Amino acid sequence: MASKADLIVGIQWGDEGKGKIVDLLAQKYDFVIRYQGGHNAGHTIVIDGKKYALHLIPSGVLNPSAVNIIGNGVVIYPDALIDEALQFGDLTNRLFISQNAHLILDYHIALDQAKEKSLGDKKIGTTGRGIGPAYADKISRAGVRLGDLADQKSAVETILSRYDQHGLTPPAKAKIASDVARWSEKLLPFAADTTKMLWDALDANKKALLEGAQGTLLDVDHGTYPFVTSSNTIASGACSGAGLSPKEIGKVIGIVKAYCTRVGNGPFAAEQSNDIGDKLRENGEEFGTSTGRARRCGWFDAPLAKFACRINGVDELALMKLDVFDGFDEIKICVDYDDGKPVYKSFAGWDKIAKARSFDDLPKTARNYVAALEELTGVKIALISTGADRNDTIYR
Ligand code: GDP
Ligand code: IMO
Ligand code: MG
């Protein structure tokens, strides 16, 4: 009997703690697959106090038995991937990259940063990693794919012509040629027909876990447009981004933070630009994994979380960073909107739950907060995270 691929998806604006959960679950999976986004993602894993920040390599890489796949829907900045891979030693047979994945080229980064600059106050607040321009070239059929590097001469000509088409001064041809040669040497050994690989794995009843990047509210179609990223971050993005039919998606696990954060600009109704937001940022160490930017912080937004659960078909939630409320006397949830303004419900806080590993050990007030989130989203919370480490986890 063929198996189905389970899926991890961010419920808010990214940085929910997807990396921790993918790493934790990967111990029970044969394959971990990234299906969209690029090195705008920053997924943190903490094992026995040691921190790893992953941007392109799937968060299964710290489990020696998991095979990691970068799917066709991901955009790859070759040197970022080459550098990131260095820390993991030999990844032969542990990492495969779709030959159809598009490359982010230096001019995509230049275009991203120039556009942001020209927007002034109205800028999106992108990560400046060339994500939007790379996806734009892909959609307008002007992209360069990993597999195109097999013909180095032709790849160099194509890249040169792209500079021309965008009205940009190209670097010296010799520079492009040496880049292409390096990328070919370092990355082509990992190139594969990852769609076929995944089908064969599922047919052989292997277990696969799809790792979403960013979050639902950053989805280019369903998020807070134009303050979004340039890919489909929601569960359905995994079908196109990995080459799976909708029928091959199994359990959908939504990753949700106990409060909300957002990096970059755009609407955030429950944002707390005050002491509360500052305390959340401090307790939660809310600074970007990719860019180091301070994250905007605010209360949990239940209507948005409910929307996200519906659009992703979430079966169960993992509730992250509940410990960040340690020392809060009062916690609020945005339960509704009245004329665009959040309506809050108040809950009693608690003293300390950091590192708790059993639901019964939690104070009643924390259990009440969890129950309220379940009721408001209509989805069971199957896991609660009480610290960054793998072990700081409560299973229910
Ligand atoms: P991702 O992009 O969804 O993988 O999340 P990030 O790694 O960008 O941000 C989550 C941050 O919170 C990381 O620094 C994690 O190490 C940390 N973290 C994850 N779970 C918990 C938790 O339950 N409690 C605390 N205090 N930190 C956590
Ligand atoms: P992970 O996977 C949080 C945000 C940027 C910006 C918008 C567009 O770690 O959760 P982009 O560079 O993608 O064109 O920027 O999207 N953004 C993220 N915010 N977590 C992320 O990834 C993000 N990736 C992009 O801050 O607002
Ligand atoms: Mg992140």
PDB file of C-alpha atoms in Angstrom, residues 265-393:
ATOM      1  CA  ASN A 265       5.683  45.569   6.916  1.00  0.00           C
ATOM      2  CA  GLY A 266       1.982  44.921   6.493  1.00  0.00           C
ATOM      3  CA  PRO A 267      -1.199  44.657   8.556  1.00  0.00           C
ATOM      4  CA  PHE A 268      -1.028  43.146  12.043  1.00  0.00           C
ATOM      5  CA  ALA A 269      -4.165  44.126  13.953  1.00  0.00           C
ATOM      6  CA  ALA A 270      -3.238  42.499  17.267  1.00  0.00           C
ATOM      7  CA  GLU A 271       0.251  44.020  17.282  1.00  0.00           C
ATOM      8  CA  GLN A 272       1.395  45.437  20.633  1.00  0.00           C
ATOM      9  CA  SER A 273       3.759  48.354  20.001  1.00  0.00           C
ATOM     10  CA  ASN A 274       4.210  48.800  23.729  1.00  0.00           C
ATOM     11  CA  ASP A 275       5.637  47.129  26.857  1.00  0.00           C
ATOM     12  CA  ILE A 276       3.733  43.939  26.097  1.00  0.00           C
ATOM     13  CA  GLY A 277       5.249  43.640  22.629  1.00  0.00           C
ATOM     14  CA  ASP A 278       8.687  44.429  24.048  1.00  0.00           C
ATOM     15  CA  LYS A 279       8.329  41.748  26.699  1.00  0.00           C
ATOM     16  CA  LEU A 280       7.248  39.160  24.127  1.00  0.00           C
ATOM     17  CA  ARG A 281      10.228  40.078  21.936  1.00  0.00           C
ATOM     18  CA  GLU A 282      12.605  39.825  24.863  1.00  0.00           C
ATOM     19  CA  ASN A 283      11.235  36.587  26.367  1.00  0.00           C
ATOM     20  CA  GLY A 284      10.803  34.978  22.944  1.00  0.00           C
ATOM     21  CA  GLU A 285      14.102  36.247  21.522  1.00  0.00           C
ATOM     22  CA  GLU A 286      12.129  37.490  18.554  1.00  0.00           C
ATOM     23  CA  PHE A 287      14.888  38.523  16.190  1.00  0.00           C
ATOM     24  CA  GLY A 288      15.063  37.125  12.641  1.00  0.00           C
ATOM     25  CA  THR A 289      17.067  33.961  11.980  1.00  0.00           C
ATOM     26  CA  SER A 290      17.875  35.152   8.444  1.00  0.00           C
ATOM     27  CA  THR A 291      18.198  38.914   8.754  1.00  0.00           C
ATOM     28  CA  GLY A 292      18.519  39.606  12.491  1.00  0.00           C
ATOM     29  CA  ARG A 293      15.636  42.107  12.288  1.00  0.00           C
ATOM     30  CA  ALA A 294      13.479  42.673  15.389  1.00  0.00           C
ATOM     31  CA  ARG A 295      10.150  40.904  14.925  1.00  0.00           C
ATOM     32  CA  ARG A 296       6.920  42.793  15.570  1.00  0.00           C
ATOM     33  CA  CYS A 297       4.997  41.086  18.389  1.00  0.00           C
ATOM     34  CA  GLY A 298       1.342  40.926  19.461  1.00  0.00           C
ATOM     35  CA  TRP A 299      -1.469  38.805  20.855  1.00  0.00           C
ATOM     36  CA  PHE A 300      -2.750  35.590  19.286  1.00  0.00           C
ATOM     37  CA  ASP A 301      -5.210  36.296  16.462  1.00  0.00           C
ATOM     38  CA  ALA A 302      -7.859  33.564  16.559  1.00  0.00           C
ATOM     39  CA  PRO A 303      -9.894  34.533  13.451  1.00  0.00           C
ATOM     40  CA  LEU A 304      -6.712  34.480  11.348  1.00  0.00           C
ATOM     41  CA  ALA A 305      -5.603  31.161  12.849  1.00  0.00           C
ATOM     42  CA  LYS A 306      -9.032  29.680  12.129  1.00  0.00           C
ATOM     43  CA  PHE A 307      -8.799  30.866   8.524  1.00  0.00           C
ATOM     44  CA  ALA A 308      -5.325  29.310   8.249  1.00  0.00           C
ATOM     45  CA  CYS A 309      -6.517  25.981   9.654  1.00  0.00           C
ATOM     46  CA  ARG A 310      -9.316  25.898   7.094  1.00  0.00           C
ATOM     47  CA  ILE A 311      -7.255  26.817   4.045  1.00  0.00           C
ATOM     48  CA  ASN A 312      -4.549  24.278   4.894  1.00  0.00           C
ATOM     49  CA  GLY A 313      -6.906  21.517   6.033  1.00  0.00           C
ATOM     50  CA  VAL A 314      -5.046  21.320   9.346  1.00  0.00           C
ATOM     51  CA  ASP A 315      -5.627  18.038  11.210  1.00  0.00           C
ATOM     52  CA  GLU A 316      -3.768  19.021  14.352  1.00  0.00           C
ATOM     53  CA  LEU A 317      -1.794  21.923  15.743  1.00  0.00           C
ATOM     54  CA  ALA A 318       1.600  22.150  17.423  1.00  0.00           C
ATOM     55  CA  LEU A 319       1.479  25.078  19.867  1.00  0.00           C
ATOM     56  CA  MET A 320       4.905  26.702  20.138  1.00  0.00           C
ATOM     57  CA  LYS A 321       6.606  29.003  22.633  1.00  0.00           C
ATOM     58  CA  LEU A 322       3.942  28.823  25.326  1.00  0.00           C
ATOM     59  CA  ASP A 323       6.764  29.423  27.840  1.00  0.00           C
ATOM     60  CA  VAL A 324       7.261  32.938  26.450  1.00  0.00           C
ATOM     61  CA  PHE A 325       4.238  34.010  28.543  1.00  0.00           C
ATOM     62  CA  ASP A 326       6.057  33.031  31.747  1.00  0.00           C
ATOM     63  CA  GLY A 327       5.622  35.904  34.184  1.00  0.00           C
ATOM     64  CA  PHE A 328       2.637  37.474  32.377  1.00  0.00           C
ATOM     65  CA  ASP A 329      -0.258  38.317  34.737  1.00  0.00           C
ATOM     66  CA  GLU A 330      -2.708  38.694  31.908  1.00  0.00           C
ATOM     67  CA  ILE A 331      -2.779  37.208  28.389  1.00  0.00           C
ATOM     68  CA  LYS A 332      -5.171  38.307  25.670  1.00  0.00           C
ATOM     69  CA  ILE A 333      -6.504  36.647  22.552  1.00  0.00           C
ATOM     70  CA  CYS A 334      -8.064  38.518  19.659  1.00  0.00           C
ATOM     71  CA  VAL A 335     -11.306  36.549  19.366  1.00  0.00           C
ATOM     72  CA  ASP A 336     -13.127  38.667  16.803  1.00  0.00           C
ATOM     73  CA  TYR A 337     -13.095  41.912  14.863  1.00  0.00           C
ATOM     74  CA  ASP A 338     -15.513  44.801  15.277  1.00  0.00           C
ATOM     75  CA  ASP A 339     -15.305  47.246  12.389  1.00  0.00           C
ATOM     76  CA  GLY A 340     -11.749  46.113  11.697  1.00  0.00           C
ATOM     77  CA  LYS A 341     -10.691  46.547  15.341  1.00  0.00           C
ATOM     78  CA  PRO A 342      -9.651  43.499  17.378  1.00  0.00           C
ATOM     79  CA  VAL A 343     -11.965  42.338  20.153  1.00  0.00           C
ATOM     80  CA  TYR A 344      -9.915  40.793  22.961  1.00  0.00           C
ATOM     81  CA  LYS A 345     -10.710  38.203  25.578  1.00  0.00           C
ATOM     82  CA  SER A 346      -8.574  38.160  28.693  1.00  0.00           C
ATOM     83  CA  PHE A 347      -6.981  35.150  30.379  1.00  0.00           C
ATOM     84  CA  ALA A 348      -5.039  34.762  33.611  1.00  0.00           C
ATOM     85  CA  GLY A 349      -1.300  34.173  33.155  1.00  0.00           C
ATOM     86  CA  TRP A 350       1.140  32.001  35.103  1.00  0.00           C
ATOM     87  CA  ASP A 351       4.479  32.064  36.767  1.00  0.00           C
ATOM     88  CA  LYS A 352       6.649  29.515  34.963  1.00  0.00           C
ATOM     89  CA  ILE A 353       6.153  26.604  32.604  1.00  0.00           C
ATOM     90  CA  ALA A 354       9.487  26.730  30.709  1.00  0.00           C
ATOM     91  CA  LYS A 355      10.812  23.232  29.966  1.00  0.00           C
ATOM     92  CA  ALA A 356       7.623  21.520  31.253  1.00  0.00           C
ATOM     93  CA  ARG A 357       7.287  18.081  29.680  1.00  0.00           C
ATOM     94  CA  SER A 358       3.862  16.909  30.812  1.00  0.00           C
ATOM     95  CA  PHE A 359       0.452  18.487  30.295  1.00  0.00           C
ATOM     96  CA  ASP A 360      -0.551  17.638  33.845  1.00  0.00           C
ATOM     97  CA  ASP A 361       2.439  19.635  35.140  1.00  0.00           C
ATOM     98  CA  LEU A 362       1.069  22.829  33.584  1.00  0.00           C
ATOM     99  CA  PRO A 363      -0.777  25.244  35.887  1.00  0.00           C
ATOM    100  CA  LYS A 364      -4.536  25.403  35.381  1.00  0.00           C
ATOM    101  CA  THR A 365      -4.276  28.862  33.795  1.00  0.00           C
ATOM    102  CA  ALA A 366      -1.942  27.522  31.066  1.00  0.00           C
ATOM    103  CA  ARG A 367      -4.245  24.558  30.444  1.00  0.00           C
ATOM    104  CA  ASN A 368      -7.164  27.008  30.166  1.00  0.00           C
ATOM    105  CA  TYR A 369      -5.273  29.045  27.570  1.00  0.00           C
ATOM    106  CA  VAL A 370      -4.589  25.904  25.509  1.00  0.00           C
ATOM    107  CA  ALA A 371      -8.254  24.873  25.765  1.00  0.00           C
ATOM    108  CA  ALA A 372      -9.349  28.344  24.604  1.00  0.00           C
ATOM    109  CA  LEU A 373      -7.086  28.153  21.531  1.00  0.00           C
ATOM    110  CA  GLU A 374      -8.497  24.720  20.677  1.00  0.00           C
ATOM    111  CA  GLU A 375     -12.029  26.002  20.994  1.00  0.00           C
ATOM    112  CA  LEU A 376     -11.388  29.143  18.957  1.00  0.00           C
ATOM    113  CA  THR A 377      -9.586  27.363  16.114  1.00  0.00           C
ATOM    114  CA  GLY A 378     -11.691  24.202  16.247  1.00  0.00           C
ATOM    115  CA  VAL A 379      -8.503  22.102  16.000  1.00  0.00           C
ATOM    116  CA  LYS A 380      -6.848  19.790  18.517  1.00  0.00           C
ATOM    117  CA  ILE A 381      -3.489  20.877  19.916  1.00  0.00           C
ATOM    118  CA  ALA A 382      -1.496  17.647  19.792  1.00  0.00           C
ATOM    119  CA  LEU A 383       1.854  19.036  20.900  1.00  0.00           C
ATOM    120  CA  ILE A 384       2.955  21.923  23.124  1.00  0.00           C
ATOM    121  CA  SER A 385       6.458  23.345  23.000  1.00  0.00           C
ATOM    122  CA  THR A 386       7.893  24.860  26.183  1.00  0.00           C
ATOM    123  CA  GLY A 387      11.438  25.649  25.055  1.00  0.00           C
ATOM    124  CA  ALA A 388      13.691  25.706  21.997  1.00  0.00           C
ATOM    125  CA  ASP A 389      15.328  22.356  22.689  1.00  0.00           C
ATOM    126  CA  ARG A 390      14.090  19.118  21.114  1.00  0.00           C
ATOM    127  CA  ASN A 391      13.297  17.798  24.582  1.00  0.00           C
ATOM    128  CA  ASP A 392      11.175  20.725  25.787  1.00  0.00           C
ATOM    129  CA  THR A 393       8.055  19.226  24.316  1.00  0.00           C
TER     130      THR A 393
END
